[in-house]
């Protein structure tokens, strides 16, 4: 299932095809090995309060979220081969293409919402 992520504070969309990583295997793999992360894509990792970008090929924007979906820490264009600190208030992390947080004006303290994305329309044959 894909998720639509909206910055409710600023009324700005952040992703319309975000995936959720909740199992150990999904959280472990994360975005490793991906060639790109297209605009509109994202990865919500839960539970999570620290990440790394080892074995990644692309920079990403990162938002650490508390239990209510408020951003407690954000990092813009985090390059490959980096590790973050542990943010004890964070319960999950949203990873987005580099540039999304700045373009949307997203800031620490903003509230995000997650809702199921509409399935892609099926074209008649």
PDB file of C-alpha atoms in Angstrom:
ATOM      1  CA  UNK A   1       0.000   0.000   0.000  1.00  0.00           C
ATOM      2  CA  UNK A   2       1.159   3.516  -0.798  1.00  0.00           C
ATOM      3  CA  UNK A   3       0.543   6.558   1.406  1.00  0.00           C
ATOM      4  CA  UNK A   4      -0.158  10.228   0.828  1.00  0.00           C
ATOM      5  CA  UNK A   5       1.867  12.395   3.222  1.00  0.00           C
ATOM      6  CA  UNK A   6       0.773  15.977   3.875  1.00  0.00           C
ATOM      7  CA  UNK A   7       2.320  18.716   5.965  1.00  0.00           C
ATOM      8  CA  UNK A   8      -0.867  19.719   7.794  1.00  0.00           C
ATOM      9  CA  UNK A   9       0.724  22.823   9.317  1.00  0.00           C
ATOM     10  CA  UNK A  10       1.552  24.298   5.904  1.00  0.00           C
ATOM     11  CA  UNK A  11      -1.109  22.463   3.855  1.00  0.00           C
ATOM     12  CA  UNK A  12       1.574  21.153   1.484  1.00  0.00           C
ATOM     13  CA  UNK A  13       1.879  17.663  -0.010  1.00  0.00           C
ATOM     14  CA  UNK A  14       5.182  15.918   0.687  1.00  0.00           C
ATOM     15  CA  UNK A  15       4.594  12.548  -1.005  1.00  0.00           C
ATOM     16  CA  UNK A  16       1.757  10.798  -2.790  1.00  0.00           C
ATOM     17  CA  UNK A  17       3.398   7.377  -3.145  1.00  0.00           C
ATOM     18  CA  UNK A  18       5.199   6.835   0.160  1.00  0.00           C
ATOM     19  CA  UNK A  19       5.868   3.284   1.305  1.00  0.00           C
ATOM     20  CA  UNK A  20       5.864   2.136   4.923  1.00  0.00           C
ATOM     21  CA  UNK A  21       8.660   0.026   6.365  1.00  0.00           C
ATOM     22  CA  UNK A  22       7.486  -1.667   9.558  1.00  0.00           C
ATOM     23  CA  UNK A  23       9.061  -5.131   9.519  1.00  0.00           C
ATOM     24  CA  UNK A  24      12.666  -5.698  10.546  1.00  0.00           C
ATOM     25  CA  UNK A  25      13.642  -6.627   6.973  1.00  0.00           C
ATOM     26  CA  UNK A  26      11.919  -3.582   5.445  1.00  0.00           C
ATOM     27  CA  UNK A  27      13.461  -1.223   8.000  1.00  0.00           C
ATOM     28  CA  UNK A  28      16.903  -2.786   7.573  1.00  0.00           C
ATOM     29  CA  UNK A  29      16.854  -2.449   3.777  1.00  0.00           C
ATOM     30  CA  UNK A  30      15.278   1.009   3.683  1.00  0.00           C
ATOM     31  CA  UNK A  31      16.387   2.842   0.546  1.00  0.00           C
ATOM     32  CA  UNK A  32      19.722   1.010   0.192  1.00  0.00           C
ATOM     33  CA  UNK A  33      20.584   0.184  -3.389  1.00  0.00           C
ATOM     34  CA  UNK A  34      18.007   2.455  -5.019  1.00  0.00           C
ATOM     35  CA  UNK A  35      19.269   4.385  -8.014  1.00  0.00           C
ATOM     36  CA  UNK A  36      16.807   7.231  -7.428  1.00  0.00           C
ATOM     37  CA  UNK A  37      13.909   8.416  -5.300  1.00  0.00           C
ATOM     38  CA  UNK A  38      11.421  10.150  -7.588  1.00  0.00           C
ATOM     39  CA  UNK A  39       9.457  13.218  -6.563  1.00  0.00           C
ATOM     40  CA  UNK A  40       6.260  11.991  -4.915  1.00  0.00           C
ATOM     41  CA  UNK A  41       7.979   8.919  -3.462  1.00  0.00           C
ATOM     42  CA  UNK A  42       9.032   8.444   0.144  1.00  0.00           C
ATOM     43  CA  UNK A  43       9.672   5.886   2.859  1.00  0.00           C
ATOM     44  CA  UNK A  44       8.138   6.033   6.345  1.00  0.00           C
ATOM     45  CA  UNK A  45      10.159   3.876   8.753  1.00  0.00           C
ATOM     46  CA  UNK A  46       8.412   2.879  11.978  1.00  0.00           C
ATOM     47  CA  UNK A  47       9.586   2.440  14.670  1.00  0.00           C
ATOM     48  CA  UNK A  48      12.777   4.410  14.143  1.00  0.00           C
ATOM     49  CA  UNK A  49      14.732   7.178  15.869  1.00  0.00           C
ATOM     50  CA  UNK A  50      18.075   7.072  14.021  1.00  0.00           C
ATOM     51  CA  UNK A  51      19.120   6.299  10.450  1.00  0.00           C
ATOM     52  CA  UNK A  52      22.184   5.885   8.275  1.00  0.00           C
ATOM     53  CA  UNK A  53      22.714   6.370   4.573  1.00  0.00           C
ATOM     54  CA  UNK A  54      25.412   3.714   4.165  1.00  0.00           C
ATOM     55  CA  UNK A  55      25.251   1.923   0.791  1.00  0.00           C
ATOM     56  CA  UNK A  56      22.890   4.588  -0.547  1.00  0.00           C
ATOM     57  CA  UNK A  57      23.580   6.391  -3.789  1.00  0.00           C
ATOM     58  CA  UNK A  58      21.420   9.483  -3.382  1.00  0.00           C
ATOM     59  CA  UNK A  59      20.999  12.322  -0.883  1.00  0.00           C
ATOM     60  CA  UNK A  60      17.650  12.398   0.951  1.00  0.00           C
ATOM     61  CA  UNK A  61      15.575  14.751   3.067  1.00  0.00           C
ATOM     62  CA  UNK A  62      14.795  13.288   6.492  1.00  0.00           C
ATOM     63  CA  UNK A  63      12.074  14.145   9.018  1.00  0.00           C
ATOM     64  CA  UNK A  64      12.108  12.528  12.457  1.00  0.00           C
ATOM     65  CA  UNK A  65       8.559  12.366  13.829  1.00  0.00           C
ATOM     66  CA  UNK A  66       7.194  12.013  17.359  1.00  0.00           C
ATOM     67  CA  UNK A  67       4.213   9.805  18.222  1.00  0.00           C
ATOM     68  CA  UNK A  68       1.784  12.554  17.139  1.00  0.00           C
ATOM     69  CA  UNK A  69       3.443  13.040  13.732  1.00  0.00           C
ATOM     70  CA  UNK A  70       5.221  16.296  14.626  1.00  0.00           C
ATOM     71  CA  UNK A  71       8.698  16.872  13.220  1.00  0.00           C
ATOM     72  CA  UNK A  72      11.218  16.855  16.065  1.00  0.00           C
ATOM     73  CA  UNK A  73      14.283  17.046  13.791  1.00  0.00           C
ATOM     74  CA  UNK A  74      14.817  17.409  10.075  1.00  0.00           C
ATOM     75  CA  UNK A  75      17.818  17.158   7.798  1.00  0.00           C
ATOM     76  CA  UNK A  76      17.921  18.369   4.239  1.00  0.00           C
ATOM     77  CA  UNK A  77      19.872  16.609   1.491  1.00  0.00           C
ATOM     78  CA  UNK A  78      21.591  14.163   3.858  1.00  0.00           C
ATOM     79  CA  UNK A  79      24.364  12.677   1.683  1.00  0.00           C
ATOM     80  CA  UNK A  80      25.237   8.993   1.320  1.00  0.00           C
ATOM     81  CA  UNK A  81      27.549   7.394   3.881  1.00  0.00           C
ATOM     82  CA  UNK A  82      26.326   9.365   6.894  1.00  0.00           C
ATOM     83  CA  UNK A  83      24.754   8.374  10.226  1.00  0.00           C
ATOM     84  CA  UNK A  84      22.448  10.520  12.316  1.00  0.00           C
ATOM     85  CA  UNK A  85      22.287  10.932  16.052  1.00  0.00           C
ATOM     86  CA  UNK A  86      19.595   9.152  18.019  1.00  0.00           C
ATOM     87  CA  UNK A  87      16.564  11.394  18.569  1.00  0.00           C
ATOM     88  CA  UNK A  88      14.859   9.998  21.638  1.00  0.00           C
ATOM     89  CA  UNK A  89      11.578  11.870  21.005  1.00  0.00           C
ATOM     90  CA  UNK A  90      11.289  10.352  17.517  1.00  0.00           C
ATOM     91  CA  UNK A  91       9.088   7.340  16.916  1.00  0.00           C
ATOM     92  CA  UNK A  92       9.397   7.228  13.123  1.00  0.00           C
ATOM     93  CA  UNK A  93      11.322   8.713  10.202  1.00  0.00           C
ATOM     94  CA  UNK A  94      10.101   9.956   6.840  1.00  0.00           C
ATOM     95  CA  UNK A  95      12.680   9.820   4.035  1.00  0.00           C
ATOM     96  CA  UNK A  96      11.979  11.945   0.950  1.00  0.00           C
ATOM     97  CA  UNK A  97      13.782  13.044  -2.214  1.00  0.00           C
ATOM     98  CA  UNK A  98      16.297  15.806  -1.526  1.00  0.00           C
ATOM     99  CA  UNK A  99      14.678  19.220  -1.864  1.00  0.00           C
ATOM    100  CA  UNK A 100      11.128  18.323  -0.832  1.00  0.00           C
ATOM    101  CA  UNK A 101      11.332  19.776   2.686  1.00  0.00           C
ATOM    102  CA  UNK A 102      12.778  23.096   1.509  1.00  0.00           C
ATOM    103  CA  UNK A 103      10.367  23.390  -1.431  1.00  0.00           C
ATOM    104  CA  UNK A 104       7.361  22.846   0.853  1.00  0.00           C
ATOM    105  CA  UNK A 105       8.624  25.196   3.560  1.00  0.00           C
ATOM    106  CA  UNK A 106       8.497  22.329   6.065  1.00  0.00           C
ATOM    107  CA  UNK A 107      10.049  23.106   9.452  1.00  0.00           C
ATOM    108  CA  UNK A 108      10.631  21.390  12.768  1.00  0.00           C
ATOM    109  CA  UNK A 109       7.408  21.471  14.803  1.00  0.00           C
ATOM    110  CA  UNK A 110       5.171  20.974  11.746  1.00  0.00           C
ATOM    111  CA  UNK A 111       2.579  18.173  11.891  1.00  0.00           C
ATOM    112  CA  UNK A 112       2.371  15.534   9.166  1.00  0.00           C
ATOM    113  CA  UNK A 113      -0.552  13.292   8.262  1.00  0.00           C
ATOM    114  CA  UNK A 114      -0.570   9.928   6.500  1.00  0.00           C
ATOM    115  CA  UNK A 115      -3.551   8.582   4.572  1.00  0.00           C
ATOM    116  CA  UNK A 116      -3.859   5.740   2.076  1.00  0.00           C
ATOM    117  CA  UNK A 117      -3.139   6.900  -1.451  1.00  0.00           C
ATOM    118  CA  UNK A 118      -5.794   6.408  -4.060  1.00  0.00           C
ATOM    119  CA  UNK A 119      -5.071   3.332  -6.140  1.00  0.00           C
ATOM    120  CA  UNK A 120      -3.972   4.002  -9.699  1.00  0.00           C
ATOM    121  CA  UNK A 121      -6.875   3.917 -12.141  1.00  0.00           C
ATOM    122  CA  UNK A 122      -7.101   0.775 -14.237  1.00  0.00           C
ATOM    123  CA  UNK A 123      -7.419   1.542 -17.926  1.00  0.00           C
ATOM    124  CA  UNK A 124      -9.928  -0.535 -19.895  1.00  0.00           C
ATOM    125  CA  UNK A 125      -8.442  -2.962 -22.381  1.00  0.00           C
TER     126      UNK A 125
END
